[in-house]
């Protein structure tokens, strides 16, 4: 037998936690047990059988100790492939426009005035939907709208696609799964009424940039008019009509303070609605990457939001093998308003960076073997293969792997303390699910 290479023992509250990142199990142990395990690791893990047979057997049962012949890296590769090469699901993201009603300083996209889909592109997209829906393997089809601001031309360019998608879902007996990434400013009764008339709902991710004053310094209509109050009002409208809203807090060192106060804006919502349709998700703005206590302050704000009865989390928690990014999956595509095709929405949509294009017949042509290169990009980074959190992090995603082809990298910059934070986050999640 052997001790799993993905085990980690960390200080946790009054005692210690033994965590395995491949099966995501945790055992809480006292210091004396920690010392026994550490001694057995040095002397040979099977020596633990004679010293503490009950513990030894339990660690085998829970797969902290495994058969000597198991190649854990190969097991992770198989798991990753089963997820990323799954043909049961298709993930389609559409950028109806690259224009936006705001101009946030950190936005990586190039705003293109008058960029729209138009009927020619709408027909192409609908043919793509038709082609993908024809697969006998298909069990779900996620349709998402990104941008730019996808609600700028909602009635003219987005509704025709959703209408067709709903028809095909009904034909295939598939549940409609519709989502928007929006700044939330253009949400109105017409948006609500459209979905109500169709008997379906959508999920929305809506971004706030801190509490009121700080948000309005970044997202404003004019020098004298902010957007915070209207966006909050629109989120309430959505939740009251049972649309799920994920409030993404884009935080920096300058706006993280007092973000917990945003939760108070929703105190007049019924608790049942907040439980089912509202969530906060904190993400640090990637350009704001100095080493300081900003992330710790974010965690405190998350806890304060939870205390108001609203779920909150940080994007810090990784599960990139079992729950990999949409861009890692073969059955996914991002279609730009001009027919350029991409995989990742976290990069700009420059023409020279496209990975393919959509034909008039609704077929995606992947250029220069871009899809196969992406699908084979993982598990080539030496530091990842010897890392204790590889089953969680997996080098970030396929985009990270492609961006670093030919050189070694670590999304946590090789900082073991940062990796330990990932593990503690996972342990906290397990505790919250099982003991709260």
Tab-separated table of C-alpha atoms in Angstrom:
chain	number	residue	atom	x	y	z
A	1	UNK	CA	0.000	0.000	0.000
A	2	UNK	CA	1.042	3.642	-0.354
A	3	UNK	CA	0.105	6.999	1.042
A	4	UNK	CA	-1.732	9.055	-1.591
A	5	UNK	CA	0.430	11.758	-3.107
A	6	UNK	CA	-2.600	14.070	-2.873
A	7	UNK	CA	-2.899	13.957	0.918
A	8	UNK	CA	-2.175	17.103	2.929
A	9	UNK	CA	-2.244	17.649	6.697
A	10	UNK	CA	-2.957	21.229	7.745
A	11	UNK	CA	-3.672	23.007	10.981
A	12	UNK	CA	-7.441	23.491	11.223
A	13	UNK	CA	-9.030	25.288	14.135
A	14	UNK	CA	-7.983	23.533	17.361
A	15	UNK	CA	-6.586	20.401	15.723
A	16	UNK	CA	-5.584	19.214	12.251
A	17	UNK	CA	-7.246	18.173	8.999
A	18	UNK	CA	-6.101	15.392	6.700
A	19	UNK	CA	-7.393	16.244	3.232
A	20	UNK	CA	-7.181	14.318	-0.037
A	21	UNK	CA	-7.542	16.497	-3.120
A	22	UNK	CA	-8.396	13.685	-5.538
A	23	UNK	CA	-11.408	12.348	-3.646
A	24	UNK	CA	-12.036	15.597	-1.747
A	25	UNK	CA	-12.426	13.908	1.611
A	26	UNK	CA	-11.319	15.272	4.954
A	27	UNK	CA	-10.636	13.690	8.340
A	28	UNK	CA	-10.210	15.833	11.438
A	29	UNK	CA	-7.429	14.482	13.639
A	30	UNK	CA	-5.659	15.345	16.866
A	31	UNK	CA	-1.971	16.205	16.987
A	32	UNK	CA	-0.942	12.752	18.217
A	33	UNK	CA	-2.637	11.133	15.207
A	34	UNK	CA	-0.974	13.638	12.901
A	35	UNK	CA	2.390	12.674	14.366
A	36	UNK	CA	1.636	8.960	13.909
A	37	UNK	CA	0.776	9.463	10.241
A	38	UNK	CA	3.835	11.631	9.580
A	39	UNK	CA	6.093	9.061	11.225
A	40	UNK	CA	4.549	6.285	9.151
A	41	UNK	CA	5.090	8.287	5.951
A	42	UNK	CA	8.831	8.357	6.714
A	43	UNK	CA	9.136	4.752	7.928
A	44	UNK	CA	6.687	3.193	5.464
A	45	UNK	CA	2.946	3.660	5.637
A	46	UNK	CA	2.299	-0.051	6.220
A	47	UNK	CA	4.036	0.304	9.600
A	48	UNK	CA	0.915	2.138	10.736
A	49	UNK	CA	-0.967	-1.155	10.598
A	50	UNK	CA	0.934	-2.518	13.557
A	51	UNK	CA	0.796	0.714	15.557
A	52	UNK	CA	-2.819	1.741	14.976
A	53	UNK	CA	-4.677	-0.897	12.913
A	54	UNK	CA	-8.065	0.835	13.213
A	55	UNK	CA	-6.670	4.077	11.795
A	56	UNK	CA	-4.783	2.184	9.089
A	57	UNK	CA	-7.912	0.335	7.960
A	58	UNK	CA	-9.972	3.522	8.016
A	59	UNK	CA	-7.429	5.379	5.866
A	60	UNK	CA	-7.569	2.526	3.354
A	61	UNK	CA	-11.370	2.560	3.402
A	62	UNK	CA	-11.451	6.315	2.707
A	63	UNK	CA	-8.663	6.062	0.077
A	64	UNK	CA	-6.027	8.095	1.886
A	65	UNK	CA	-3.929	4.935	1.653
A	66	UNK	CA	-4.201	3.189	-1.715
A	67	UNK	CA	-2.906	0.190	-3.588
A	68	UNK	CA	0.739	0.477	-4.596
A	69	UNK	CA	-0.127	-0.193	-8.249
A	70	UNK	CA	-2.548	2.713	-8.671
A	71	UNK	CA	-1.190	5.476	-10.901
A	72	UNK	CA	-3.004	8.489	-9.488
A	73	UNK	CA	-1.997	10.842	-12.281
A	74	UNK	CA	-3.431	8.459	-14.856
A	75	UNK	CA	-6.635	8.195	-12.819
A	76	UNK	CA	-6.959	11.998	-12.869
A	77	UNK	CA	-6.302	12.079	-16.610
A	78	UNK	CA	-9.093	9.544	-17.168
A	79	UNK	CA	-11.464	11.532	-14.970
A	80	UNK	CA	-10.590	14.761	-16.753
A	81	UNK	CA	-11.157	13.194	-20.153
A	82	UNK	CA	-14.513	11.741	-19.121
A	83	UNK	CA	-15.657	15.261	-18.186
A	84	UNK	CA	-14.129	17.300	-21.009
A	85	UNK	CA	-14.923	14.841	-23.795
A	86	UNK	CA	-18.510	14.262	-22.681
A	87	UNK	CA	-20.896	14.565	-25.641
A	88	UNK	CA	-24.055	14.578	-23.532
A	89	UNK	CA	-23.986	18.350	-23.119
A	90	UNK	CA	-23.420	21.332	-25.385
A	91	UNK	CA	-22.471	24.818	-24.160
A	92	UNK	CA	-23.140	27.664	-26.582
A	93	UNK	CA	-22.250	31.255	-25.713
A	94	UNK	CA	-23.214	34.077	-28.057
A	95	UNK	CA	-21.883	37.638	-28.129
A	96	UNK	CA	-24.785	39.569	-29.700
A	97	UNK	CA	-22.623	42.710	-29.637
A	98	UNK	CA	-19.247	44.008	-28.555
A	99	UNK	CA	-20.816	47.341	-27.669
A	100	UNK	CA	-21.641	48.269	-24.060
A	101	UNK	CA	-23.426	51.014	-22.161
A	102	UNK	CA	-20.528	51.220	-19.655
A	103	UNK	CA	-16.766	51.490	-20.021
A	104	UNK	CA	-15.186	49.911	-16.939
A	105	UNK	CA	-11.453	50.557	-16.547
A	106	UNK	CA	-10.548	46.877	-16.160
A	107	UNK	CA	-12.579	45.562	-19.098
A	108	UNK	CA	-10.339	43.610	-21.470
A	109	UNK	CA	-12.748	43.847	-24.401
A	110	UNK	CA	-12.651	46.324	-27.267
A	111	UNK	CA	-16.001	48.076	-27.496
A	112	UNK	CA	-17.260	48.182	-31.066
A	113	UNK	CA	-20.125	50.633	-31.669
A	114	UNK	CA	-22.880	49.365	-33.955
A	115	UNK	CA	-21.660	45.766	-33.683
A	116	UNK	CA	-24.793	43.632	-33.985
A	117	UNK	CA	-25.810	40.158	-35.061
A	118	UNK	CA	-28.292	40.926	-37.830
A	119	UNK	CA	-30.554	38.353	-39.518
A	120	UNK	CA	-27.763	36.665	-41.477
A	121	UNK	CA	-25.897	35.795	-38.279
A	122	UNK	CA	-29.097	34.933	-36.424
A	123	UNK	CA	-29.881	32.381	-39.134
A	124	UNK	CA	-26.359	30.929	-38.856
A	125	UNK	CA	-26.694	30.578	-35.098
A	126	UNK	CA	-30.122	28.968	-35.396
A	127	UNK	CA	-28.722	26.462	-37.894
A	128	UNK	CA	-25.928	25.687	-35.415
A	129	UNK	CA	-28.548	25.058	-32.729
A	130	UNK	CA	-30.411	22.803	-35.153
A	131	UNK	CA	-27.224	20.876	-36.005
A	132	UNK	CA	-26.251	20.347	-32.385
A	133	UNK	CA	-29.772	19.360	-31.374
A	134	UNK	CA	-29.727	16.607	-33.997
A	135	UNK	CA	-27.210	14.578	-31.958
A	136	UNK	CA	-28.753	11.467	-30.447
A	137	UNK	CA	-26.286	11.699	-27.529
A	138	UNK	CA	-27.408	15.168	-26.444
A	139	UNK	CA	-29.023	15.372	-23.010
A	140	UNK	CA	-28.678	19.099	-22.286
A	141	UNK	CA	-27.998	22.314	-24.176
A	142	UNK	CA	-26.889	25.451	-22.327
A	143	UNK	CA	-27.478	28.725	-24.158
A	144	UNK	CA	-25.704	31.804	-22.782
A	145	UNK	CA	-25.349	35.416	-23.864
A	146	UNK	CA	-22.215	37.433	-23.229
A	147	UNK	CA	-20.620	40.478	-24.816
A	148	UNK	CA	-20.375	43.517	-24.706
A	149	UNK	CA	-23.696	44.044	-23.024
A	150	UNK	CA	-26.029	41.346	-24.402
A	151	UNK	CA	-29.210	43.266	-23.523
A	152	UNK	CA	-28.394	46.276	-25.727
A	153	UNK	CA	-30.255	44.750	-28.676
A	154	UNK	CA	-32.271	42.155	-26.780
A	155	UNK	CA	-35.550	42.362	-28.697
A	156	UNK	CA	-34.086	42.433	-32.193
A	157	UNK	CA	-31.063	40.140	-31.947
A	158	UNK	CA	-31.476	37.924	-28.879
A	159	UNK	CA	-35.176	37.032	-28.811
A	160	UNK	CA	-35.146	35.405	-32.306
A	161	UNK	CA	-32.396	33.039	-31.150
A	162	UNK	CA	-34.127	32.165	-27.893
A	163	UNK	CA	-37.428	31.638	-29.722
A	164	UNK	CA	-35.811	29.119	-32.053
A	165	UNK	CA	-33.884	27.463	-29.231
A	166	UNK	CA	-37.110	26.959	-27.249
A	167	UNK	CA	-38.797	25.349	-30.255
A	168	UNK	CA	-35.907	22.898	-30.656
A	169	UNK	CA	-35.817	22.152	-26.915
A	170	UNK	CA	-39.502	21.243	-27.037
A	171	UNK	CA	-38.929	18.992	-30.059
A	172	UNK	CA	-36.041	17.223	-28.279
A	173	UNK	CA	-37.759	17.168	-24.848
A	174	UNK	CA	-34.837	19.095	-23.373
A	175	UNK	CA	-35.082	21.514	-20.461
A	176	UNK	CA	-34.250	25.073	-21.635
A	177	UNK	CA	-31.115	26.384	-19.897
A	178	UNK	CA	-30.628	30.075	-20.636
A	179	UNK	CA	-28.163	32.491	-19.050
A	180	UNK	CA	-26.915	36.075	-19.374
A	181	UNK	CA	-23.770	37.823	-18.227
A	182	UNK	CA	-24.964	41.393	-17.911
A	183	UNK	CA	-24.281	44.631	-16.077
A	184	UNK	CA	-27.966	44.577	-15.114
A	185	UNK	CA	-28.712	48.194	-15.997
A	186	UNK	CA	-31.054	47.411	-18.915
A	187	UNK	CA	-33.222	44.828	-17.135
A	188	UNK	CA	-36.868	45.914	-17.311
A	189	UNK	CA	-40.447	44.649	-17.269
A	190	UNK	CA	-40.272	43.781	-20.980
A	191	UNK	CA	-37.419	41.380	-20.253
A	192	UNK	CA	-39.436	39.760	-17.458
A	193	UNK	CA	-42.630	39.646	-19.544
A	194	UNK	CA	-40.888	37.964	-22.470
A	195	UNK	CA	-39.723	35.021	-20.378
A	196	UNK	CA	-43.036	34.857	-18.550
A	197	UNK	CA	-44.839	34.610	-21.903
A	198	UNK	CA	-42.616	31.673	-22.839
A	199	UNK	CA	-43.073	29.916	-19.510
A	200	UNK	CA	-39.322	29.763	-18.860
A	201	UNK	CA	-36.755	31.632	-16.779
A	202	UNK	CA	-33.125	32.551	-17.266
A	203	UNK	CA	-30.202	32.816	-14.880
A	204	UNK	CA	-28.159	35.997	-14.800
A	205	UNK	CA	-24.724	36.976	-13.609
A	206	UNK	CA	-24.741	40.682	-12.769
A	207	UNK	CA	-21.653	42.556	-11.676
A	208	UNK	CA	-21.256	45.140	-8.932
A	209	UNK	CA	-17.999	46.974	-8.276
A	210	UNK	CA	-18.246	47.458	-4.548
A	211	UNK	CA	-20.759	49.249	-2.345
A	212	UNK	CA	-22.685	52.210	-3.753
A	213	UNK	CA	-20.164	55.086	-3.844
A	214	UNK	CA	-17.281	52.897	-4.981
A	215	UNK	CA	-19.384	51.140	-7.606
A	216	UNK	CA	-20.618	54.449	-9.022
A	217	UNK	CA	-17.057	55.665	-9.483
A	218	UNK	CA	-16.492	52.786	-11.910
A	219	UNK	CA	-19.915	52.273	-13.513
A	220	UNK	CA	-21.734	55.482	-14.201
A	221	UNK	CA	-24.176	56.859	-16.732
A	222	UNK	CA	-22.709	60.350	-16.522
A	223	UNK	CA	-20.493	62.385	-14.212
A	224	UNK	CA	-23.535	63.098	-12.042
A	225	UNK	CA	-25.435	59.820	-12.339
A	226	UNK	CA	-24.290	56.452	-11.061
A	227	UNK	CA	-25.765	53.032	-11.808
A	228	UNK	CA	-25.753	51.259	-8.433
A	229	UNK	CA	-29.298	52.017	-7.293
A	230	UNK	CA	-30.887	51.061	-10.604
A	231	UNK	CA	-28.937	47.820	-10.868
A	232	UNK	CA	-29.906	46.830	-7.303
A	233	UNK	CA	-33.545	47.660	-8.096
A	234	UNK	CA	-33.369	45.493	-11.222
A	235	UNK	CA	-31.839	42.578	-9.315
A	236	UNK	CA	-34.743	42.727	-6.868
A	237	UNK	CA	-37.185	42.759	-9.782
A	238	UNK	CA	-35.555	39.612	-11.168
A	239	UNK	CA	-35.478	37.761	-7.859
A	240	UNK	CA	-39.099	38.619	-7.059
A	241	UNK	CA	-39.994	37.084	-10.427
A	242	UNK	CA	-37.922	33.983	-9.584
A	243	UNK	CA	-34.983	34.561	-11.907
A	244	UNK	CA	-31.736	33.310	-10.378
A	245	UNK	CA	-29.156	36.084	-9.990
A	246	UNK	CA	-25.496	35.557	-9.221
A	247	UNK	CA	-24.144	38.904	-8.054
A	248	UNK	CA	-20.508	38.961	-9.039
A	249	UNK	CA	-18.473	41.329	-6.889
A	250	UNK	CA	-15.428	42.482	-8.853
A	251	UNK	CA	-13.200	43.600	-6.011
A	252	UNK	CA	-9.898	45.433	-5.694
A	253	UNK	CA	-7.863	46.907	-2.867
A	254	UNK	CA	-9.848	50.126	-3.346
A	255	UNK	CA	-13.424	48.812	-3.322
A	256	UNK	CA	-13.402	45.703	-1.102
A	257	UNK	CA	-14.218	47.503	2.160
A	258	UNK	CA	-17.905	47.510	3.115
A	259	UNK	CA	-19.005	45.203	0.295
A	260	UNK	CA	-21.004	43.266	2.894
A	261	UNK	CA	-23.356	46.256	3.031
A	262	UNK	CA	-24.662	45.331	-0.433
A	263	UNK	CA	-26.511	42.411	1.158
A	264	UNK	CA	-28.554	44.845	3.248
A	265	UNK	CA	-30.123	46.166	0.045
A	266	UNK	CA	-32.033	42.878	-0.200
A	267	UNK	CA	-33.352	42.751	3.369
A	268	UNK	CA	-36.896	43.360	2.086
A	269	UNK	CA	-36.870	40.163	-0.002
A	270	UNK	CA	-38.505	37.042	1.411
A	271	UNK	CA	-35.959	34.624	2.815
A	272	UNK	CA	-37.268	31.848	0.565
A	273	UNK	CA	-36.513	33.975	-2.506
A	274	UNK	CA	-33.023	34.770	-1.255
A	275	UNK	CA	-32.359	31.105	-0.569
A	276	UNK	CA	-33.398	29.989	-4.035
A	277	UNK	CA	-32.595	32.851	-6.363
A	278	UNK	CA	-29.757	35.002	-5.005
A	279	UNK	CA	-26.070	34.441	-4.501
A	280	UNK	CA	-22.918	36.554	-4.131
A	281	UNK	CA	-19.704	35.515	-5.861
A	282	UNK	CA	-16.477	37.444	-5.156
A	283	UNK	CA	-13.763	37.691	-7.807
A	284	UNK	CA	-10.656	39.798	-7.601
A	285	UNK	CA	-10.041	42.006	-10.652
A	286	UNK	CA	-7.111	40.294	-12.347
A	287	UNK	CA	-5.159	43.531	-12.918
A	288	UNK	CA	-5.226	44.149	-9.145
A	289	UNK	CA	-2.836	41.359	-8.158
A	290	UNK	CA	-0.524	42.819	-5.531
A	291	UNK	CA	0.203	40.655	-2.494
A	292	UNK	CA	-1.728	42.144	0.444
A	293	UNK	CA	-4.631	41.332	2.745
A	294	UNK	CA	-7.362	42.161	0.201
A	295	UNK	CA	-8.409	38.526	-0.240
A	296	UNK	CA	-8.656	38.069	3.541
A	297	UNK	CA	-10.867	41.159	3.740
A	298	UNK	CA	-13.013	39.647	0.994
A	299	UNK	CA	-13.461	36.483	3.048
A	300	UNK	CA	-14.625	38.547	6.026
A	301	UNK	CA	-17.166	40.316	3.841
A	302	UNK	CA	-18.357	36.961	2.495
A	303	UNK	CA	-18.940	35.726	6.042
A	304	UNK	CA	-20.854	38.896	6.927
A	305	UNK	CA	-23.077	38.444	3.869
A	306	UNK	CA	-23.788	34.846	4.857
A	307	UNK	CA	-24.875	36.075	8.260
A	308	UNK	CA	-27.647	38.089	6.544
A	309	UNK	CA	-29.073	34.863	5.104
A	310	UNK	CA	-27.668	35.129	1.572
A	311	UNK	CA	-25.268	32.584	0.121
A	312	UNK	CA	-21.842	33.959	-0.757
A	313	UNK	CA	-18.576	32.481	-1.970
A	314	UNK	CA	-15.260	33.350	-3.522
A	315	UNK	CA	-14.047	32.291	-6.953
A	316	UNK	CA	-10.942	31.120	-5.079
A	317	UNK	CA	-12.374	27.622	-4.690
A	318	UNK	CA	-11.068	25.342	-7.418
A	319	UNK	CA	-12.469	22.097	-8.809
A	320	UNK	CA	-10.998	22.142	-12.293
A	321	UNK	CA	-11.084	18.409	-13.013
A	322	UNK	CA	-14.581	17.359	-11.990
A	323	UNK	CA	-16.104	20.764	-12.707
A	324	UNK	CA	-13.911	22.123	-15.466
A	325	UNK	CA	-14.491	25.365	-17.317
A	326	UNK	CA	-16.883	25.365	-20.288
A	327	UNK	CA	-13.884	26.292	-22.478
A	328	UNK	CA	-12.159	23.023	-21.498
A	329	UNK	CA	-15.005	20.969	-22.911
A	330	UNK	CA	-14.988	19.797	-26.505
A	331	UNK	CA	-18.721	20.441	-26.805
A	332	UNK	CA	-18.598	24.198	-26.297
A	333	UNK	CA	-18.212	27.297	-28.417
A	334	UNK	CA	-18.346	31.073	-28.131
A	335	UNK	CA	-19.831	32.679	-31.249
A	336	UNK	CA	-19.062	36.329	-31.849
A	337	UNK	CA	-21.527	38.694	-33.556
A	338	UNK	CA	-19.390	38.522	-36.748
A	339	UNK	CA	-19.230	34.661	-36.924
A	340	UNK	CA	-15.736	34.370	-35.369
A	341	UNK	CA	-15.553	31.418	-32.976
A	342	UNK	CA	-13.674	31.253	-29.676
A	343	UNK	CA	-13.631	28.951	-26.665
A	344	UNK	CA	-12.888	31.323	-23.774
A	345	UNK	CA	-14.806	34.459	-22.750
A	346	UNK	CA	-12.037	35.598	-20.383
A	347	UNK	CA	-9.886	36.815	-23.260
A	348	UNK	CA	-10.494	39.561	-25.794
A	349	UNK	CA	-12.259	38.788	-29.057
A	350	UNK	CA	-9.705	40.069	-31.535
A	351	UNK	CA	-9.977	38.588	-35.027
A	352	UNK	CA	-6.388	37.299	-34.930
A	353	UNK	CA	-7.189	35.308	-31.784
A	354	UNK	CA	-10.226	33.496	-33.112
A	355	UNK	CA	-10.097	29.704	-33.107
A	356	UNK	CA	-12.530	29.184	-35.947
A	357	UNK	CA	-15.612	30.495	-37.679
A	358	UNK	CA	-19.276	29.666	-38.194
A	359	UNK	CA	-20.369	28.786	-41.729
A	360	UNK	CA	-23.652	29.746	-43.388
A	361	UNK	CA	-24.810	26.173	-42.737
A	362	UNK	CA	-24.298	26.493	-38.991
A	363	UNK	CA	-21.114	24.404	-38.885
A	364	UNK	CA	-18.107	25.402	-36.786
A	365	UNK	CA	-14.800	25.208	-38.633
A	366	UNK	CA	-11.918	24.979	-36.151
A	367	UNK	CA	-8.835	26.491	-37.739
A	368	UNK	CA	-5.245	25.234	-37.437
A	369	UNK	CA	-6.282	22.223	-35.310
A	370	UNK	CA	-7.134	24.727	-32.551
A	371	UNK	CA	-9.738	22.496	-30.900
A	372	UNK	CA	-7.525	19.407	-30.753
A	373	UNK	CA	-4.593	21.497	-29.503
A	374	UNK	CA	-6.761	22.819	-26.680
A	375	UNK	CA	-8.128	19.385	-25.787
A	376	UNK	CA	-4.595	17.972	-25.495
A	377	UNK	CA	-3.075	20.970	-23.686
A	378	UNK	CA	-3.546	19.724	-20.120
A	379	UNK	CA	-1.146	17.521	-18.136
A	380	UNK	CA	1.925	18.794	-19.972
A	381	UNK	CA	3.163	21.137	-17.249
A	382	UNK	CA	5.829	19.552	-15.034
A	383	UNK	CA	5.073	21.554	-11.835
A	384	UNK	CA	1.419	20.471	-12.029
A	385	UNK	CA	2.283	16.779	-12.208
A	386	UNK	CA	4.037	16.913	-8.832
A	387	UNK	CA	1.603	19.317	-7.131
A	388	UNK	CA	-0.557	18.269	-4.164
A	389	UNK	CA	-3.602	20.183	-5.466
A	390	UNK	CA	-3.403	19.134	-9.102
A	391	UNK	CA	-6.779	17.297	-8.871
A	392	UNK	CA	-8.338	20.616	-7.794
A	393	UNK	CA	-6.371	23.185	-9.787
A	394	UNK	CA	-5.175	21.221	-12.828
A	395	UNK	CA	-3.043	24.135	-13.944
A	396	UNK	CA	-6.016	26.472	-14.002
A	397	UNK	CA	-7.698	25.618	-17.301
A	398	UNK	CA	-6.949	24.857	-20.931
A	399	UNK	CA	-6.551	28.571	-21.636
A	400	UNK	CA	-3.808	28.841	-18.995
A	401	UNK	CA	-2.142	25.785	-20.513
A	402	UNK	CA	-2.264	27.261	-24.025
A	403	UNK	CA	-1.020	30.651	-22.838
A	404	UNK	CA	2.012	28.932	-21.281
A	405	UNK	CA	2.870	26.357	-23.937
A	406	UNK	CA	6.550	25.459	-23.841
A	407	UNK	CA	7.261	26.862	-20.389
A	408	UNK	CA	6.629	25.790	-16.819
A	409	UNK	CA	4.109	27.765	-14.828
A	410	UNK	CA	1.931	27.773	-11.718
A	411	UNK	CA	-1.286	29.762	-11.377
A	412	UNK	CA	-0.367	30.210	-7.693
A	413	UNK	CA	3.226	31.192	-8.568
A	414	UNK	CA	4.530	28.137	-6.694
A	415	UNK	CA	3.367	29.623	-3.387
A	416	UNK	CA	2.593	26.722	-1.025
A	417	UNK	CA	0.684	29.048	1.305
A	418	UNK	CA	-1.670	29.951	-1.527
A	419	UNK	CA	-2.179	26.264	-2.300
A	420	UNK	CA	-2.968	25.639	1.364
A	421	UNK	CA	-5.647	28.337	1.131
A	422	UNK	CA	-7.276	26.370	-1.687
A	423	UNK	CA	-7.356	23.287	0.532
A	424	UNK	CA	-8.730	25.189	3.535
A	425	UNK	CA	-11.439	26.610	1.279
A	426	UNK	CA	-12.405	23.091	0.237
A	427	UNK	CA	-12.466	21.883	3.823
A	428	UNK	CA	-14.678	24.816	4.781
A	429	UNK	CA	-17.074	23.908	1.962
A	430	UNK	CA	-17.271	20.315	3.176
A	431	UNK	CA	-17.926	21.474	6.741
A	432	UNK	CA	-20.607	23.906	5.612
A	433	UNK	CA	-22.435	21.298	3.527
A	434	UNK	CA	-22.301	18.546	6.133
A	435	UNK	CA	-22.543	20.359	9.445
A	436	UNK	CA	-24.606	23.527	8.812
